[in-house]
C-alpha positions as semicolon CSV with decimal commas, in nm:
position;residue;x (nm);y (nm);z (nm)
1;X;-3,197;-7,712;3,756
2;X;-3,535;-7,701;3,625
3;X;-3,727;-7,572;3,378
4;X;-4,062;-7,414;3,441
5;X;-4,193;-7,361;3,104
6;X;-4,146;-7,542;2,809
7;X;-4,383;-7,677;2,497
8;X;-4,272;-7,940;2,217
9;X;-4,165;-7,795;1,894
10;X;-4,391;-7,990;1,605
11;X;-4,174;-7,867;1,346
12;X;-3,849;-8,108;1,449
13;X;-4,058;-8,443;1,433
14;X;-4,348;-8,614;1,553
15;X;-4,379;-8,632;1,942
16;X;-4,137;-8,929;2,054
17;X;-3,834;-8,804;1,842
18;X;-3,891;-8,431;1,947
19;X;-3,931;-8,568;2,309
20;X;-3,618;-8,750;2,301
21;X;-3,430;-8,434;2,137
22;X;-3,610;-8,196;2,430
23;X;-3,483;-8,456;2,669
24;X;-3,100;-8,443;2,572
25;X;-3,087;-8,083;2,496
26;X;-3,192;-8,004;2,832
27;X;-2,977;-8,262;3,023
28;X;-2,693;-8,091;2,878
29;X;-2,717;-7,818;3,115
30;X;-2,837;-8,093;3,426
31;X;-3,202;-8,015;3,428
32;X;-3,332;-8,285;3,625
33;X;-3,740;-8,177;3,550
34;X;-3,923;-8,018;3,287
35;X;-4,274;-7,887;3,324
36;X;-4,419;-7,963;2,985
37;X;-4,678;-7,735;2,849
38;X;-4,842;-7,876;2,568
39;X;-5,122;-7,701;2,315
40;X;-5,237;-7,935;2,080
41;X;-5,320;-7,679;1,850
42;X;-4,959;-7,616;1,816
43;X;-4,739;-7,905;1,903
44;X;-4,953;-8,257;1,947
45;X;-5,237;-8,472;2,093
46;X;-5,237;-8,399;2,460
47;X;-5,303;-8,818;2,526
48;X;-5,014;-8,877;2,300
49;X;-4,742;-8,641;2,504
50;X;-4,847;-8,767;2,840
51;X;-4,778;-9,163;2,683
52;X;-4,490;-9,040;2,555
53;X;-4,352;-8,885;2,864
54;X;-4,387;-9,193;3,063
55;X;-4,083;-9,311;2,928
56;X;-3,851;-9,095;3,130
57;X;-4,069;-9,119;3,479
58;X;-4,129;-8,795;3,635
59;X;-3,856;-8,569;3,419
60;X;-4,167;-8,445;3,223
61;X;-4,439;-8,325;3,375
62;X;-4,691;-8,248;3,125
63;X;-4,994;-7,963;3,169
64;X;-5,187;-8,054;2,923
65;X;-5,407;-7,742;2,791
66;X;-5,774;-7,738;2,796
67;X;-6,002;-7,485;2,659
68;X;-6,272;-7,388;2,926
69;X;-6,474;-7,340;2,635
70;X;-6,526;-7,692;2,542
71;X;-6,837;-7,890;2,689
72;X;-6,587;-8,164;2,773
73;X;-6,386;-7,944;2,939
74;X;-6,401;-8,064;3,267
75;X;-6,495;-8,400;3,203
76;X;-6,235;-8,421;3,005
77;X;-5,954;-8,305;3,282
78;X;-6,049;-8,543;3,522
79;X;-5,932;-8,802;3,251
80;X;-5,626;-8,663;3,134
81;X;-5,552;-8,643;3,527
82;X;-5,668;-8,986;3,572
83;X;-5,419;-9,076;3,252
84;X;-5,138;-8,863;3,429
85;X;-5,126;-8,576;3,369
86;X;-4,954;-8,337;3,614
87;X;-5,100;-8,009;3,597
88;X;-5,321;-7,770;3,376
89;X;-5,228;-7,516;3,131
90;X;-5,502;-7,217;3,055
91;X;-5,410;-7,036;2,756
92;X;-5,671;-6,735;2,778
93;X;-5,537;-6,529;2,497
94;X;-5,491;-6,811;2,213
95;X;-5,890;-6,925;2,338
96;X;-5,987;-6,610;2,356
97;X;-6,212;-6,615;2,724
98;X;-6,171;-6,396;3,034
99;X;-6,055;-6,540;3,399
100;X;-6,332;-6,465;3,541
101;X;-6,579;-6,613;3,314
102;X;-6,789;-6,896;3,419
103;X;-6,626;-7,159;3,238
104;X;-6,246;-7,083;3,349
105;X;-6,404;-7,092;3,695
106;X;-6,560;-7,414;3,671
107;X;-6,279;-7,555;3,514
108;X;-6,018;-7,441;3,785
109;X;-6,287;-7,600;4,061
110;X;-6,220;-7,935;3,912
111;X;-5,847;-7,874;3,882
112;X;-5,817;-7,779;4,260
113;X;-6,002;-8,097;4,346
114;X;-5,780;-8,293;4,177
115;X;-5,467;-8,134;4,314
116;X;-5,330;-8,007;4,002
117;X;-5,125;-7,674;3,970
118;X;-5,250;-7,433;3,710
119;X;-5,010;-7,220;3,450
120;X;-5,206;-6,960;3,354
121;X;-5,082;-6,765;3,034
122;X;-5,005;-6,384;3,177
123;X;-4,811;-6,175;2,866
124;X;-4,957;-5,869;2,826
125;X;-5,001;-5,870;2,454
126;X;-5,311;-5,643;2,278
127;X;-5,503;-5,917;2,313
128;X;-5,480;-5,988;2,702
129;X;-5,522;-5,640;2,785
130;X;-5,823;-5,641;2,601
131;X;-5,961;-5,890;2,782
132;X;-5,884;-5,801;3,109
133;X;-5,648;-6,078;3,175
134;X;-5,360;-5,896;3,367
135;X;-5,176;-5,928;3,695
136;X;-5,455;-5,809;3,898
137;X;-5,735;-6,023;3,774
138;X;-5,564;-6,340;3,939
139;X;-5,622;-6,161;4,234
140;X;-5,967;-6,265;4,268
141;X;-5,904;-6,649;4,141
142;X;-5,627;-6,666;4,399
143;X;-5,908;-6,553;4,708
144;X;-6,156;-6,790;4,519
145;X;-5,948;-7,079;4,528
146;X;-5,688;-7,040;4,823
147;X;-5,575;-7,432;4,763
148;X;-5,502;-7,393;4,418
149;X;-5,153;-7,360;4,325
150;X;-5,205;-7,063;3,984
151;X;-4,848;-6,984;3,818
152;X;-4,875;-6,670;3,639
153;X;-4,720;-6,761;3,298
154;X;-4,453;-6,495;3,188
155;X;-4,499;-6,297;3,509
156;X;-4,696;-6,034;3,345
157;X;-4,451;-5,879;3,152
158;X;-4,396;-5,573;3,170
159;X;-4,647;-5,553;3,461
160;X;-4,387;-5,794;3,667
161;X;-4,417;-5,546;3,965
162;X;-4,811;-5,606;3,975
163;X;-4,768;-5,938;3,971
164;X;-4,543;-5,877;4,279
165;X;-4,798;-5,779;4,487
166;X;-5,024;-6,020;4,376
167;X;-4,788;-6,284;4,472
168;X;-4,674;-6,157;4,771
169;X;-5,017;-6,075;4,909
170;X;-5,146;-6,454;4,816
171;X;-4,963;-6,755;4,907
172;X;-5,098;-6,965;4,602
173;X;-4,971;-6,722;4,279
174;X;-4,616;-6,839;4,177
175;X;-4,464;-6,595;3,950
176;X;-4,285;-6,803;3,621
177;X;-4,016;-6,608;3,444
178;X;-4,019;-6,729;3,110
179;X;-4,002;-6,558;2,757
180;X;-3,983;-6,216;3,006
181;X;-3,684;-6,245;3,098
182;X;-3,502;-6,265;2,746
183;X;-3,803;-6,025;2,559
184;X;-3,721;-5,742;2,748
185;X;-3,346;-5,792;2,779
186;X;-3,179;-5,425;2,767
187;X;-3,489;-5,269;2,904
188;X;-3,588;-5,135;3,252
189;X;-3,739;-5,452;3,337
190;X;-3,474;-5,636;3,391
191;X;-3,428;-5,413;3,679
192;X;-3,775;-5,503;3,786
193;X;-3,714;-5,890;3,770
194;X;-3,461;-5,864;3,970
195;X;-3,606;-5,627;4,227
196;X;-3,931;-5,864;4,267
197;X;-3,654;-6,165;4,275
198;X;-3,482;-6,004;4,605
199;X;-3,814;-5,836;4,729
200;X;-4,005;-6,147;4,748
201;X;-3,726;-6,292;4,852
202;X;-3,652;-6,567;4,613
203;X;-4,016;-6,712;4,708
204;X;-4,262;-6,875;4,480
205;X;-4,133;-6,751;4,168
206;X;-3,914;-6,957;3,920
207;X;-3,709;-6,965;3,616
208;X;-3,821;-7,163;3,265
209;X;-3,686;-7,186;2,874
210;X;-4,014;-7,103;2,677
211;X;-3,857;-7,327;2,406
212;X;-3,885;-7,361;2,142
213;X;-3,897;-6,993;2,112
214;X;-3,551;-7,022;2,029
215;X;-3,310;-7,268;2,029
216;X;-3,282;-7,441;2,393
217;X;-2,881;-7,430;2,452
218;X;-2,914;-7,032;2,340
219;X;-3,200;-6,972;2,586
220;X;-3,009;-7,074;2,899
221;X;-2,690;-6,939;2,777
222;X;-2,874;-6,615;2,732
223;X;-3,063;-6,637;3,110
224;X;-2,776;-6,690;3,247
225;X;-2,623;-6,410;3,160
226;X;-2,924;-6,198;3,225
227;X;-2,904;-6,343;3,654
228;X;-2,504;-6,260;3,601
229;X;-2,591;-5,929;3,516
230;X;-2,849;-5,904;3,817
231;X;-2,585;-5,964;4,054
232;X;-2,814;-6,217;4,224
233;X;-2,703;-6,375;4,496
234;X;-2,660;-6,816;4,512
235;X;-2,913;-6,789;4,777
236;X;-3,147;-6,599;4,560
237;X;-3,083;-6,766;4,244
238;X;-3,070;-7,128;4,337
239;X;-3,430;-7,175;4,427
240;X;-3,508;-6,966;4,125
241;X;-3,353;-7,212;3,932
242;X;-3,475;-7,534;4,121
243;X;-3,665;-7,571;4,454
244;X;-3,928;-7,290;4,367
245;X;-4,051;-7,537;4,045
246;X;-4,075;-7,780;4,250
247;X;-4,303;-7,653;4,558
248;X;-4,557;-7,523;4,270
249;X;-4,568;-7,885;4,146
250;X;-4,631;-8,036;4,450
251;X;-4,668;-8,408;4,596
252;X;-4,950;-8,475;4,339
253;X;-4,912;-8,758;4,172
């Protein structure tokens, strides 16, 4: 298994012992590969994770995030990639920019020429509306920048079905499950995550913990249960939970 989306929680230790918990809480349940989100605002130093996840090879692969905001912003992601870092996380509604704005764009330039998958935040919270940042506006990043692989972070929430058609319209927007799929347990979208599971046939859109949102052997206990429930089938499900994470990543290092 692997898991598509997960940050460092600050408040367990400093980064090498929560690294090393992260590590065997998730090989409890055989994840062989963790893509490793990391906001320094919240968790740590972005250099300091991607030292720290040398240690165990390639079962982190950190996206460090970078605000687009920054002067150093692309400057400073060709040195985190040059450092080794996988792939780049865009957190639009913590920074508080659109998609479309000049220095998003600029920024995902330099991260297609570098080869690095993007996870793009995508919950529909007040804030994200407000902004405009919702399924359809990847639309026009994914026709800007056909070779970039762009994960839509949550899937849109509620708006999973628009993110469907993004996704199934352009070959570079993986859909990532996370924090969706346990928010609105016991709602009508969990009818819709598994309809754009089966209707995109199991294709470019993958499974991930969110931890520390809550505790990490409760989060795939509890997404477990929600695929049971679904009724998915192993040949929809497996590369849900594996192969799917690992096409976004790509042969990039």
């Amino acid at each position: 298994m692997i898991d598509g989306h997960c940050h460092l929680d600050k408040k367990t230790g400093n980064c090498a012992e929560e690294m090393k918990h992260l590590h065997a809480a998730a090989s409890v349940f055989d994840v062989k590969k963790i893509i490793l989100l990391n906001l320094p605002e919240l968790a740590f130093d972005n250099d300091m994770v991607i030292e720290e996840a040398k240690k165990y090879n390639d079962f982190f692969c950190v996206f460090p995030s970078v605000n687009p905001v920054s002067s150093s912003a692309c400057p400073g992601l060709e040195r985190l990639r040059a450092s080794g870092a996988w792939g780049l996380k865009l957190h639009p509604r913590l920074h508080g920019y659109r998609l479309d704005s000049k220095e998003c764009l600029a920024l995902l330039g330099v991260a297609g020429k570098l080869k690095m998958p993007v996870m793009v935040d995508c919950f529909p919270d007040g804030r994200s509306i407000a902004l405009g940042n919702t399924p359809d506006a990847f639309a026009s990043l994914a026709e800007r920048l056909p070779d970039l692989r762009i994960a839509l972070g949550h899937s849109g929430g509620h708006r999973i079905l628009d993110a469907l058609m993004v996704a199934k319209y352009f070959k570079n927007i993986y859909l990532d499950l996370s924090y969706t799929l346990l928010y609105y347990r016991n709602s009508s979208v969990i009818k819709d995550i598994a309809y754009a599971i089966e209707n995109i046939k199991a294709e470019r859109i993958f499974w991930g913990s969110d931890y520390p949102d809550r505790g990490y052997e409760e989060t795939v206990n509890l997404s477990m249960k929600e695929f049971e429930k679904m009724g998915l089938s192993d040949r929809l499900l497996k590369p849900v939970l594996t192969s799917n994470a690992e096409i976004f990543l790509g042969e990039n290092k």
